[in-house]
Tab-separated table of N, CA and C in Angstrom:
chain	number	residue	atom	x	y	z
A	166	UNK	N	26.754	-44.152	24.892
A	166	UNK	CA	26.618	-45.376	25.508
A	166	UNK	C	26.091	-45.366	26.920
A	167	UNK	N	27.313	-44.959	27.894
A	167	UNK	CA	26.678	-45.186	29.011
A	167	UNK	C	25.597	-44.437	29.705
A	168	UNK	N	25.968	-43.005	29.369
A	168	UNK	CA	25.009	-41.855	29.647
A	168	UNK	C	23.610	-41.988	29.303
A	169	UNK	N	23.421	-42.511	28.299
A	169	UNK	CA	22.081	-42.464	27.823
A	169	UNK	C	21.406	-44.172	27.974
A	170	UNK	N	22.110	-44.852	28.686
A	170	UNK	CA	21.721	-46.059	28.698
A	170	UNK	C	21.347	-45.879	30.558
A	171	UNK	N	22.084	-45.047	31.276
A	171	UNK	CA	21.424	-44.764	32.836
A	171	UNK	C	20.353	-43.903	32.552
A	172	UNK	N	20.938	-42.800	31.874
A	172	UNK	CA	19.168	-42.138	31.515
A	172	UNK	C	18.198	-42.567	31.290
A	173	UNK	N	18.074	-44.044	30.486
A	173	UNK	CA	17.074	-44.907	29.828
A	173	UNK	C	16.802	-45.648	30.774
A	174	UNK	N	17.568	-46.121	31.842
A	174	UNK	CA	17.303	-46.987	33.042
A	174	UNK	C	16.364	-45.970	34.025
A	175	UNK	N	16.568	-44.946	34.517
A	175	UNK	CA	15.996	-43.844	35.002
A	175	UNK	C	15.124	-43.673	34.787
A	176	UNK	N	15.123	-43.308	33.739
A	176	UNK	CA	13.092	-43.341	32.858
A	176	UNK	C	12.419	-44.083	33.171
A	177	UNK	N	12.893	-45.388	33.306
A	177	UNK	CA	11.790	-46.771	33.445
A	177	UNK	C	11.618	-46.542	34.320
A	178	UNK	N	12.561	-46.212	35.654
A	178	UNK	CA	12.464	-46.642	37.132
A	178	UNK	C	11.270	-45.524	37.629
A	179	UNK	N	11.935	-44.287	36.891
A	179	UNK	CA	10.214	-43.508	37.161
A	179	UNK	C	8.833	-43.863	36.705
A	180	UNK	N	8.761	-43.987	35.503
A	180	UNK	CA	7.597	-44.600	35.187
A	180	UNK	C	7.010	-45.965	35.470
A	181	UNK	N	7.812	-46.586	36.057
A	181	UNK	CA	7.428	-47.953	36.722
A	181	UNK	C	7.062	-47.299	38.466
A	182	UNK	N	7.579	-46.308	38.747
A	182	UNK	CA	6.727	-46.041	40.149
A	182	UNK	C	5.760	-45.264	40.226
A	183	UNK	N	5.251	-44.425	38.385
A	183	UNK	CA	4.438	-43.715	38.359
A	183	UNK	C	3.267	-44.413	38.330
A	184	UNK	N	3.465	-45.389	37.739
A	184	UNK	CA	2.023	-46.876	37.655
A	184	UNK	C	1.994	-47.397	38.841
A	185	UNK	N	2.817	-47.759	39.693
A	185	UNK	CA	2.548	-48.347	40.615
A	185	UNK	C	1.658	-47.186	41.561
A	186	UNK	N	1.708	-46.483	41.624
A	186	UNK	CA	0.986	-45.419	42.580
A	186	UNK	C	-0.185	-44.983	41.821
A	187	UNK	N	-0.296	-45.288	40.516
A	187	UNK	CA	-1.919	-45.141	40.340
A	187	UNK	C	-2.292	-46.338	39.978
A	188	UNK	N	-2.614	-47.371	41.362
A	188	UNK	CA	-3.691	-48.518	41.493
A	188	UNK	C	-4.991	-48.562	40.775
A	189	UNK	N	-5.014	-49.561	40.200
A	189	UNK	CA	-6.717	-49.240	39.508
A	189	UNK	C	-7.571	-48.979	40.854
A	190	UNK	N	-8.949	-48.467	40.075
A	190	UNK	CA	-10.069	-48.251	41.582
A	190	UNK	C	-10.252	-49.557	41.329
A	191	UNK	N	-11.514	-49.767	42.702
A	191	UNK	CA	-11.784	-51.132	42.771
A	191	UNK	C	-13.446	-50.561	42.507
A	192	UNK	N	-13.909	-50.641	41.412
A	192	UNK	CA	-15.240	-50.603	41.746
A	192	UNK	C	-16.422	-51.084	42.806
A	193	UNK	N	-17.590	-49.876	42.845
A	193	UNK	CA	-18.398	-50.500	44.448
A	193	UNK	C	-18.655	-51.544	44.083
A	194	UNK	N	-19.008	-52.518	45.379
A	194	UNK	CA	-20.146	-53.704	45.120
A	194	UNK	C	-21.386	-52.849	44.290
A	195	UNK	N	-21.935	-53.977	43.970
A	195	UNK	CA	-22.893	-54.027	43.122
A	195	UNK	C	-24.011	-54.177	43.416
A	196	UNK	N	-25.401	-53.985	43.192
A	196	UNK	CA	-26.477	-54.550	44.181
A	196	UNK	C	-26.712	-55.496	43.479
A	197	UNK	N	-26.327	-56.090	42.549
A	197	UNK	CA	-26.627	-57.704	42.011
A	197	UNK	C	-25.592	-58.124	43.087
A	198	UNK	N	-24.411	-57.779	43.025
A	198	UNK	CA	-23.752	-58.967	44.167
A	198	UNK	C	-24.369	-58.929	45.400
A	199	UNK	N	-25.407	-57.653	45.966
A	199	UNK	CA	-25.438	-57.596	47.202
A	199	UNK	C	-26.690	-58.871	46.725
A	200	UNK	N	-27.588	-58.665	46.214
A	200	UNK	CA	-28.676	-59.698	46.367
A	200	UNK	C	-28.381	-60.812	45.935
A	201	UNK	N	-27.657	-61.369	46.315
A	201	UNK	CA	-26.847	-62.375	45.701
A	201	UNK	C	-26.956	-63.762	46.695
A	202	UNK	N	-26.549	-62.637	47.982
A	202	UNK	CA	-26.839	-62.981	49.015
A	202	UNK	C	-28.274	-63.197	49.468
A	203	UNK	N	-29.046	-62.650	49.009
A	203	UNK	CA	-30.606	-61.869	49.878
A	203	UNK	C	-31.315	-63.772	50.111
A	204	UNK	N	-31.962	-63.964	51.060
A	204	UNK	CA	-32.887	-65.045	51.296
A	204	UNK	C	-34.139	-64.422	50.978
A	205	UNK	N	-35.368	-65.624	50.372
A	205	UNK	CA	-36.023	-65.429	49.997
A	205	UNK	C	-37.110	-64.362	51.249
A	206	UNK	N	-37.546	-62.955	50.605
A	206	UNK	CA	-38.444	-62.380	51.221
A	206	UNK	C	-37.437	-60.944	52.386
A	207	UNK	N	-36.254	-61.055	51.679
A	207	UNK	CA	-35.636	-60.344	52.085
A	207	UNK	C	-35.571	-59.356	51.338
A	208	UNK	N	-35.111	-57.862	51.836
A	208	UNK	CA	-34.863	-57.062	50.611
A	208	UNK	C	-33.805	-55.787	50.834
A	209	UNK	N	-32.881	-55.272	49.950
A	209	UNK	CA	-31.698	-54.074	50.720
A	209	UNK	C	-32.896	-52.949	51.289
A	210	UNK	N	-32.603	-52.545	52.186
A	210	UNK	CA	-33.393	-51.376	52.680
A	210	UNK	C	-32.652	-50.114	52.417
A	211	UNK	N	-31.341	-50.451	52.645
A	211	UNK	CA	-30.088	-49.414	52.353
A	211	UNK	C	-28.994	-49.689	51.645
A	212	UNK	N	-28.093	-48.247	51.192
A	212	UNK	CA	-27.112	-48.881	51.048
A	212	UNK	C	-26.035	-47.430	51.247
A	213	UNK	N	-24.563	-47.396	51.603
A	213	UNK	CA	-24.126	-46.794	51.413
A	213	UNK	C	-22.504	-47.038	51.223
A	214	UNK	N	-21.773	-46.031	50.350
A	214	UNK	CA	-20.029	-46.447	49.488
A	214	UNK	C	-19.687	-45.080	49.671
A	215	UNK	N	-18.400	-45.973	50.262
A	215	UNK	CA	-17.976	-44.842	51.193
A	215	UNK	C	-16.217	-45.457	51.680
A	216	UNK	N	-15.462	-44.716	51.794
A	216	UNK	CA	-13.812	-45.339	52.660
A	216	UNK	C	-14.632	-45.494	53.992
A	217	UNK	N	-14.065	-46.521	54.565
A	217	UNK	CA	-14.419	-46.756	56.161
A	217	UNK	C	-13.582	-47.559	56.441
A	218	UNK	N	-12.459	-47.618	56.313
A	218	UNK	CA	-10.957	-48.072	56.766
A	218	UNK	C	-9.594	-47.898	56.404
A	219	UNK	N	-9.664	-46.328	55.673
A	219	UNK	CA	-8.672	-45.276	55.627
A	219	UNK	C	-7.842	-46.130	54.377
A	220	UNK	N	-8.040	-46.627	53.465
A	220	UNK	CA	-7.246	-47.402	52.604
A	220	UNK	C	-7.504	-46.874	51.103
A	221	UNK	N	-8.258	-45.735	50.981
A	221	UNK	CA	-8.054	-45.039	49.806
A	221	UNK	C	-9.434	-45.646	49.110
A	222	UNK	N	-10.150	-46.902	49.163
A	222	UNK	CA	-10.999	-47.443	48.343
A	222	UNK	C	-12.592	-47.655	48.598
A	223	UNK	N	-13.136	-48.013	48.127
A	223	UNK	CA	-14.319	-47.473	48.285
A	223	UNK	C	-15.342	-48.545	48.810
A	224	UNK	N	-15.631	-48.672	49.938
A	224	UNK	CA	-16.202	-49.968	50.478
A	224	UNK	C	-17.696	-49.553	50.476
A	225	UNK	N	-18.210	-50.921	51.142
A	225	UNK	CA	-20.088	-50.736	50.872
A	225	UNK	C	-20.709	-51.063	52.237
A	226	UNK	N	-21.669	-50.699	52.914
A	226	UNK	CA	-22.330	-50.640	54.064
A	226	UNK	C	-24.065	-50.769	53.410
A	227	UNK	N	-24.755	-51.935	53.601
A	227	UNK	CA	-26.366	-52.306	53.747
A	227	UNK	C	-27.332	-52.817	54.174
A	228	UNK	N	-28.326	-52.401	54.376
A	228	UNK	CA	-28.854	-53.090	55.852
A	228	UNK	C	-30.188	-53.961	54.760
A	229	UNK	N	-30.248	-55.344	54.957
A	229	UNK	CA	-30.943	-56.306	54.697
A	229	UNK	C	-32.289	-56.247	55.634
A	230	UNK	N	-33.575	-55.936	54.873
A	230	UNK	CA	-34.339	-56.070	55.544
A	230	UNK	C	-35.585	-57.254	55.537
A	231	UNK	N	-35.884	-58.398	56.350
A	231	UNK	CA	-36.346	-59.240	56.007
A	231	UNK	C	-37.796	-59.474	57.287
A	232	UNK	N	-38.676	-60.301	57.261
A	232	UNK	CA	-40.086	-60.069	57.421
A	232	UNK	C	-39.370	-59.543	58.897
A	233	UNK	N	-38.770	-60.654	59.759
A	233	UNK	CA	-38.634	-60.550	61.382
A	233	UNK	C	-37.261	-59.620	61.630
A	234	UNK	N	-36.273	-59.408	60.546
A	234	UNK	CA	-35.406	-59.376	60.766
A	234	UNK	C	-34.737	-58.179	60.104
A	235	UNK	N	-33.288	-57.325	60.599
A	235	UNK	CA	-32.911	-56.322	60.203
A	235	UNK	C	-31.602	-56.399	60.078
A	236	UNK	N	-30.388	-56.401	58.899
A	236	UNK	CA	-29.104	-56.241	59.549
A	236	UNK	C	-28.125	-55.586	58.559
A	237	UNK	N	-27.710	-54.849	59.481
A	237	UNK	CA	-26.858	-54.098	58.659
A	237	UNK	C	-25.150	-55.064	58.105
A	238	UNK	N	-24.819	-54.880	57.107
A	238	UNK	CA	-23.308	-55.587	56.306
A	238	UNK	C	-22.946	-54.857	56.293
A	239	UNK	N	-21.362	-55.229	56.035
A	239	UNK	CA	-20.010	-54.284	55.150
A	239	UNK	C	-19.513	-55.192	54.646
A	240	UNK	N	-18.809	-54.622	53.774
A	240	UNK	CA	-17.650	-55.446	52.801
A	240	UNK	C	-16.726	-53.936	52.683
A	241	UNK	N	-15.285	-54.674	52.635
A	241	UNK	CA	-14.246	-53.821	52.092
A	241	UNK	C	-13.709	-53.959	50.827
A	242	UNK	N	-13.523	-52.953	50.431
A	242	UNK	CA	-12.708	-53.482	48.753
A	242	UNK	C	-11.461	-54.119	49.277
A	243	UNK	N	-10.976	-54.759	48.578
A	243	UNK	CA	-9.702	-55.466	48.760
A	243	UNK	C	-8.643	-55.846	47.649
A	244	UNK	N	-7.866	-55.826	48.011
A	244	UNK	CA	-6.465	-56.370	47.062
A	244	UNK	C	-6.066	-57.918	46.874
A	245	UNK	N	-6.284	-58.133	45.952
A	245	UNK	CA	-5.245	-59.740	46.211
A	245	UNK	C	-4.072	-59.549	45.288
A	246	UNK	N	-3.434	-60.407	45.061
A	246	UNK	CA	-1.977	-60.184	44.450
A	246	UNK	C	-2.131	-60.056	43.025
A	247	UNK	N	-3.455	-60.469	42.244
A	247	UNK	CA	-3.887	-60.106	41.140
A	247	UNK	C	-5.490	-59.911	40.686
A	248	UNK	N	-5.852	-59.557	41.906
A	248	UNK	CA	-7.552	-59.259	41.365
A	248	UNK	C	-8.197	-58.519	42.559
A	249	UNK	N	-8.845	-57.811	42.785
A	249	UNK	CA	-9.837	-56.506	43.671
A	249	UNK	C	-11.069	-57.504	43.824
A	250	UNK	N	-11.507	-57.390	44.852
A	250	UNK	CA	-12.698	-58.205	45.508
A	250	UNK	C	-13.042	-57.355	46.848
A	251	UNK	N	-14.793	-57.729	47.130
A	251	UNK	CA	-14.969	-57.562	48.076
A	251	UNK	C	-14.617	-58.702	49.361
A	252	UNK	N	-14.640	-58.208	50.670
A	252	UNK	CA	-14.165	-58.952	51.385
A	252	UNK	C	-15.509	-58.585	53.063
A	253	UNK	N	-16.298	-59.151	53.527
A	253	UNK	CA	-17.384	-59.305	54.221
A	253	UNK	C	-16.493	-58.401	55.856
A	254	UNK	N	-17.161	-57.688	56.078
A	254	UNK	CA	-15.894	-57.037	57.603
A	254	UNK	C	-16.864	-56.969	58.941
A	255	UNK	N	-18.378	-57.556	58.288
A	255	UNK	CA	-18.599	-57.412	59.756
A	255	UNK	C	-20.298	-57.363	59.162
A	256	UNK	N	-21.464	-57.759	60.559
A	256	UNK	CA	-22.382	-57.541	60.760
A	256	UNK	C	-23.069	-56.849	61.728
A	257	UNK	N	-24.762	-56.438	61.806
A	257	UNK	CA	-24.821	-56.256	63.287
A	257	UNK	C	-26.416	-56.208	63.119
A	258	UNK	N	-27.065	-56.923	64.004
A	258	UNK	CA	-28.592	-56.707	63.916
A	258	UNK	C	-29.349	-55.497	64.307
A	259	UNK	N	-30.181	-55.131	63.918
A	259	UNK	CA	-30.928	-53.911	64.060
A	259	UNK	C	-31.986	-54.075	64.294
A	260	UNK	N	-32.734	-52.931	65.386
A	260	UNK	CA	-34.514	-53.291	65.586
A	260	UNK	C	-34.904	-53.746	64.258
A	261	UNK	N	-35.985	-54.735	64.502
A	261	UNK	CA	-36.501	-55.219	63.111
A	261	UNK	C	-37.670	-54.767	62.455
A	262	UNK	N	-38.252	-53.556	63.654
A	262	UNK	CA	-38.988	-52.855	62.952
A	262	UNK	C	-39.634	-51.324	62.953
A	263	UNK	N	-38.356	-50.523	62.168
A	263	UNK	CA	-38.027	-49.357	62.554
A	263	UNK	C	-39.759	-48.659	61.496
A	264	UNK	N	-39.409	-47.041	61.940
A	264	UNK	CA	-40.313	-46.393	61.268
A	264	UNK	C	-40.574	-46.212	60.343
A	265	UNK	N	-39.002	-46.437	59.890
A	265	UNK	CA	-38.969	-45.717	57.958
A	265	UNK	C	-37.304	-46.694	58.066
A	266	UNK	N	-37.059	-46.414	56.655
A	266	UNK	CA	-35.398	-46.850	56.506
A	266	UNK	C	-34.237	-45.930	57.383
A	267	UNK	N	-33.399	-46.463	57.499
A	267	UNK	CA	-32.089	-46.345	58.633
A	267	UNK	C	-31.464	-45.347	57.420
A	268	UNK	N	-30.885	-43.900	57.740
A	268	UNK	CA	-29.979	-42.617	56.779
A	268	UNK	C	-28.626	-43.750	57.466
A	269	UNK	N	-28.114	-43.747	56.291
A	269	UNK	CA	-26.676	-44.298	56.374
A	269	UNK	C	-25.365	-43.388	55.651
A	270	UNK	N	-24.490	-43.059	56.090
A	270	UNK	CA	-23.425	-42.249	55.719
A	270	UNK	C	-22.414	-42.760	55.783
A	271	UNK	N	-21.191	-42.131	54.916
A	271	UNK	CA	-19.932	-42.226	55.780
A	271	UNK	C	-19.348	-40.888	55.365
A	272	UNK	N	-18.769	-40.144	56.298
A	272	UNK	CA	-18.431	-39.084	56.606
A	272	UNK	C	-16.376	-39.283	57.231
A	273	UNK	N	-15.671	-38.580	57.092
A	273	UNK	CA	-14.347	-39.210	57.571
A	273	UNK	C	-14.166	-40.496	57.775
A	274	UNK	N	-14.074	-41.233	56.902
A	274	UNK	CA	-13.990	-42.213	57.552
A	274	UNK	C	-14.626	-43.063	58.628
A	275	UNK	N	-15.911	-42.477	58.494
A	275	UNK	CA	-16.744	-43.504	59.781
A	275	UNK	C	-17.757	-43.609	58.994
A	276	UNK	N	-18.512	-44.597	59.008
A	276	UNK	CA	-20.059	-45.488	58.396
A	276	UNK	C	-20.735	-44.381	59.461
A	277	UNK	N	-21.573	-43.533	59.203
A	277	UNK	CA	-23.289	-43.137	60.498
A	277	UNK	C	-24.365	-43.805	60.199
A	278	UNK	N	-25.062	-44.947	61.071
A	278	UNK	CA	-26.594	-45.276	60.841
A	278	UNK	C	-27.351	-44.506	62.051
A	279	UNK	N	-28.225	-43.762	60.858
A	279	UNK	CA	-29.341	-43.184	62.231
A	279	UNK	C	-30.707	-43.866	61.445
A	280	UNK	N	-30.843	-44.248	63.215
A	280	UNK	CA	-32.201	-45.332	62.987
A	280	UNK	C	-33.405	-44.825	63.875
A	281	UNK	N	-34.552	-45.205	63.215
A	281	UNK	CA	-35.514	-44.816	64.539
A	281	UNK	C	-36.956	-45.645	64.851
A	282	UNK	N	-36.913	-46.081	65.639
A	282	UNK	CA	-37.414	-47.226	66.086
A	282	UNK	C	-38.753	-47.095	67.189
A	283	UNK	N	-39.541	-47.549	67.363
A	283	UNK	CA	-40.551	-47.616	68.659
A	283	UNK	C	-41.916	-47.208	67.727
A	284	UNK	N	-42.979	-46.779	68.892
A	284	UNK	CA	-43.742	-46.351	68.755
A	284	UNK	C	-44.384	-45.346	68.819
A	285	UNK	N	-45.418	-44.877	69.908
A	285	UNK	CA	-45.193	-43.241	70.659
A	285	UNK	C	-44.579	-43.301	70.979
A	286	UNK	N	-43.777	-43.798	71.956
A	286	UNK	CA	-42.633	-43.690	72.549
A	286	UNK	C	-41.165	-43.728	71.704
A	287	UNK	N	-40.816	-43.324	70.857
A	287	UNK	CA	-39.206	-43.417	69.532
A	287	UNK	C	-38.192	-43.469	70.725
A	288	UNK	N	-37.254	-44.151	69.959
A	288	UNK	CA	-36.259	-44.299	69.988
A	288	UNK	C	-35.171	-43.654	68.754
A	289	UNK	N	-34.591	-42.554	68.880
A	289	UNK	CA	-33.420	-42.178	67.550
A	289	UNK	C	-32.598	-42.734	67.839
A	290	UNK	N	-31.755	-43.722	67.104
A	290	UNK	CA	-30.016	-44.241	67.811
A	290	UNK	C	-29.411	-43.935	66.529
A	291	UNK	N	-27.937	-43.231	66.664
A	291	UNK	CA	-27.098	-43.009	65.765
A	291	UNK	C	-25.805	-44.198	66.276
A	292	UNK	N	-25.647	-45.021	65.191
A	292	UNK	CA	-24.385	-45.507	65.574
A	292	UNK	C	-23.715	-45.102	64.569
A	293	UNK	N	-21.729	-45.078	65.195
A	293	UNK	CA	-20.966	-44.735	64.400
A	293	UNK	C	-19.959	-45.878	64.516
A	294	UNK	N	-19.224	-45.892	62.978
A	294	UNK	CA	-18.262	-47.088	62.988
A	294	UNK	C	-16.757	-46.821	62.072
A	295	UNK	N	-16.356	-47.562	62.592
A	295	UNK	CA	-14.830	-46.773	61.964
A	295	UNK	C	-13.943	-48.581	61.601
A	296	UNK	N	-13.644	-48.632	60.445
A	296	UNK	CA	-13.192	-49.713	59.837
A	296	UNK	C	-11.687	-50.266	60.634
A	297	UNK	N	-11.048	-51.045	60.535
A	297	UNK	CA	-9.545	-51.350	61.295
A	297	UNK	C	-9.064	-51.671	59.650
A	298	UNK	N	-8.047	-50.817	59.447
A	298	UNK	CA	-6.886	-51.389	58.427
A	298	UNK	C	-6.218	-52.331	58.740
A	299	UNK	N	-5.942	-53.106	59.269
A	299	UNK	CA	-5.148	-54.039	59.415
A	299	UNK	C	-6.135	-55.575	59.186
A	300	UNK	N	-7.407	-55.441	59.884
A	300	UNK	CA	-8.462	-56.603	59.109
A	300	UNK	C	-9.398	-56.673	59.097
A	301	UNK	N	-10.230	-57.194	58.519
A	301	UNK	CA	-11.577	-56.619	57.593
A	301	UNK	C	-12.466	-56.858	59.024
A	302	UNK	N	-12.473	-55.494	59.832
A	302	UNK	CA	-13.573	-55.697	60.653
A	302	UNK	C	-14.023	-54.363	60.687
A	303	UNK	N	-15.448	-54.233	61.416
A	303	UNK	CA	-15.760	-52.930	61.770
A	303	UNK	C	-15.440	-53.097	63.209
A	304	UNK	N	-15.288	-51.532	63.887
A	304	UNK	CA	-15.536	-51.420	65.283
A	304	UNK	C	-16.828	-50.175	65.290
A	305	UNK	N	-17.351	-50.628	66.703
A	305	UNK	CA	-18.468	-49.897	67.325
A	305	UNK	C	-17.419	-48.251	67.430
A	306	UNK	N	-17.486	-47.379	67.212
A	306	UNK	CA	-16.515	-46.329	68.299
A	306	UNK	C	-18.170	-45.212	68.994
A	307	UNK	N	-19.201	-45.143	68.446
A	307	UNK	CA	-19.376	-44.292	69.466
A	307	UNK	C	-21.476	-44.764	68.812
A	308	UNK	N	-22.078	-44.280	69.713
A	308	UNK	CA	-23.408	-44.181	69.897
A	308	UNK	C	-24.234	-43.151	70.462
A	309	UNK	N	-25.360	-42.674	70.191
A	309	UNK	CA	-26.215	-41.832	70.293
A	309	UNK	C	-27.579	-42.390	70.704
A	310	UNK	N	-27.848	-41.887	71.743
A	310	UNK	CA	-29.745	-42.466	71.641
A	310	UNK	C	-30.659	-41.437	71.731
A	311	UNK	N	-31.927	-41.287	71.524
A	311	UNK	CA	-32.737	-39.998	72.148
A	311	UNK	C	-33.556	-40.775	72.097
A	312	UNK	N	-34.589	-40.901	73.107
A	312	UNK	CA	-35.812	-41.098	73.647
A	312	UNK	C	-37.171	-40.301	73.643
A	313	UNK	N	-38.260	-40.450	73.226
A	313	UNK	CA	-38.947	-39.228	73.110
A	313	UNK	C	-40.621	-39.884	72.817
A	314	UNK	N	-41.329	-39.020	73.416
A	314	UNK	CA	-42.677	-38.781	73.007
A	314	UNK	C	-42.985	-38.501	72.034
A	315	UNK	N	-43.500	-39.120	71.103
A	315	UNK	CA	-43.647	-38.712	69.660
A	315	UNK	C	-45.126	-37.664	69.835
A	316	UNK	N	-45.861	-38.144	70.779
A	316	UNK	CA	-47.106	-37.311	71.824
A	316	UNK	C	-46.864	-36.325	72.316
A	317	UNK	N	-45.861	-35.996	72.848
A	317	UNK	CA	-45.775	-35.579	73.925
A	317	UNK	C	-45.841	-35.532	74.819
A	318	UNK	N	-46.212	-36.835	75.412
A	318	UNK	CA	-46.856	-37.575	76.519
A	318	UNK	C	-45.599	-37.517	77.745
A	319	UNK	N	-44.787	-37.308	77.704
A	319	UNK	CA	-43.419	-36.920	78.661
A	319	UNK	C	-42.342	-36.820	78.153
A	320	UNK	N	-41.311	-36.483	79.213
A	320	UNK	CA	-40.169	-35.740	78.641
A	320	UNK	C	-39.194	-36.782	78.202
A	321	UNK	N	-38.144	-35.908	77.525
A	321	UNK	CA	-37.471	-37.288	76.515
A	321	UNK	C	-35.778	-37.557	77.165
A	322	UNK	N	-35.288	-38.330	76.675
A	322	UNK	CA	-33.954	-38.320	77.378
A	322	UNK	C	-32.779	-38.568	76.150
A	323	UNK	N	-31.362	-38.091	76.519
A	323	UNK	CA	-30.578	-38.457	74.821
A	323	UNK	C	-29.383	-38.851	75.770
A	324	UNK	N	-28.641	-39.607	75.242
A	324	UNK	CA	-27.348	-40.319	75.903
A	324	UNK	C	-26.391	-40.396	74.834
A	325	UNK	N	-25.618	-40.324	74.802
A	325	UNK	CA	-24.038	-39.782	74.096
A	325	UNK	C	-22.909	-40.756	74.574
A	326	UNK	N	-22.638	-41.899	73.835
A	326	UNK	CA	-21.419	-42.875	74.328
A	326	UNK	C	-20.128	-42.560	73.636
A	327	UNK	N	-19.033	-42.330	73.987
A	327	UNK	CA	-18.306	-42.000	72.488
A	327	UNK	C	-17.055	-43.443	73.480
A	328	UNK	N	-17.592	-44.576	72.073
A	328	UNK	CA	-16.888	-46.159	73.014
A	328	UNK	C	-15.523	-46.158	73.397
A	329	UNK	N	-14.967	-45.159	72.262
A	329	UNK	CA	-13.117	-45.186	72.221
A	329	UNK	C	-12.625	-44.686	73.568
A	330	UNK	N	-13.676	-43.573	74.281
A	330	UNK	CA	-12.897	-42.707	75.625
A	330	UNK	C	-13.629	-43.695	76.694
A	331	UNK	N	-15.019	-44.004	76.730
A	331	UNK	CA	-15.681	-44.418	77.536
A	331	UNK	C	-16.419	-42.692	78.029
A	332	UNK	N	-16.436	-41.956	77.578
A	332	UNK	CA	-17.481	-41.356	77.626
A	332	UNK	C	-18.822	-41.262	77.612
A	333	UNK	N	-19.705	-41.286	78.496
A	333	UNK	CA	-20.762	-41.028	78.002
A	333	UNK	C	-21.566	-39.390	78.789
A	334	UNK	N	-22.453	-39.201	77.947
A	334	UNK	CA	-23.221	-37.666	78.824
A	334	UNK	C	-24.277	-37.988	78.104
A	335	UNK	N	-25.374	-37.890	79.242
A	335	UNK	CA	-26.954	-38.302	79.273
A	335	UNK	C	-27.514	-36.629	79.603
A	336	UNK	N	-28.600	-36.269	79.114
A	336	UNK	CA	-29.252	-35.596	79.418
A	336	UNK	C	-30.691	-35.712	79.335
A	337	UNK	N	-31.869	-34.912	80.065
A	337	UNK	CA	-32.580	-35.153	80.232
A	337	UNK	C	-33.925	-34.083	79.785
């Protein structure tokens, strides 16, 4: 009776916390949902899925590229009390008219866009971004620039911000 009726209670209580700890995934966005969004004459230039707010799931980072215009999105996967959705965490405009497409990563937990921009004269900028768990935003945490003669026409310069310390180191 009783023995095997706590044993039987026991069982459940484990296997009811063994399900609870394996959450379904949330599958990536989709690029039908991303163009979903797109205005006419727009088009994804990028895309990258990746954690970027330490929550185990697999969020999406893409930069929309349109005639005048450049901008990079995120969305986070998300939870609701009965269904997984994306959830929009942030934007940010970008030169609108780089050389080639923007390498997008995420590496620990941080989104990398390295972009490169100008003419003879380039511009490389790496930005890095690191998601907030608590709400669907991105933050800036650190930046990269290099400057350069694609000629050789003079010397180049690279600057190093890392936003979280207020660091920066420029060299020349």
């Amino acid at each position: 009776g009783f023995m095997r009726t706590l044993a039987l209670a026991a069982m459940l209580l484990v296997s009811g916390t063994a399900q609870a700890m394996q959450r379904p995934e949330i599958p990536p966005m989709s690029d039908d949902e991303i163009r979903a969004d797109l205005k006419d004459g727009e088009e994804i230039e990028n895309r990258v899925d990746g954690d970027m707010n330490g929550d185990g799931d697999v969020d999406t980072a893409w930069i929309v590229r349109g005639e005048d215009t450049r901008t990079l999105h995120v969305s986070f996967a998300a939870r609701g009390e009965y269904d997984a959705y994306h959830e929009p965490a942030g934007s940010a405009e970008l030169d609108a008219y780089p050389l080639g497409p923007a390498e997008m990563t995420v590496s620990k937990g941080v989104l990398v866009v390295k972009d490169l921009t100008g003419g003879t004269t380039a511009t490389s900028a790496t930005y890095r971004f690191r998601g907030e768990k608590t709400q669907p935003k991105m933050r800036l945490i650190g930046l990269d620039a290099t400057l350069y003669s694609r000629t050789y026409a003079h010397d180049g310069a690279e600057m190093s911000w890392n936003v979280l310390t207020g660091d920066v180191v420029a060299t020349k």
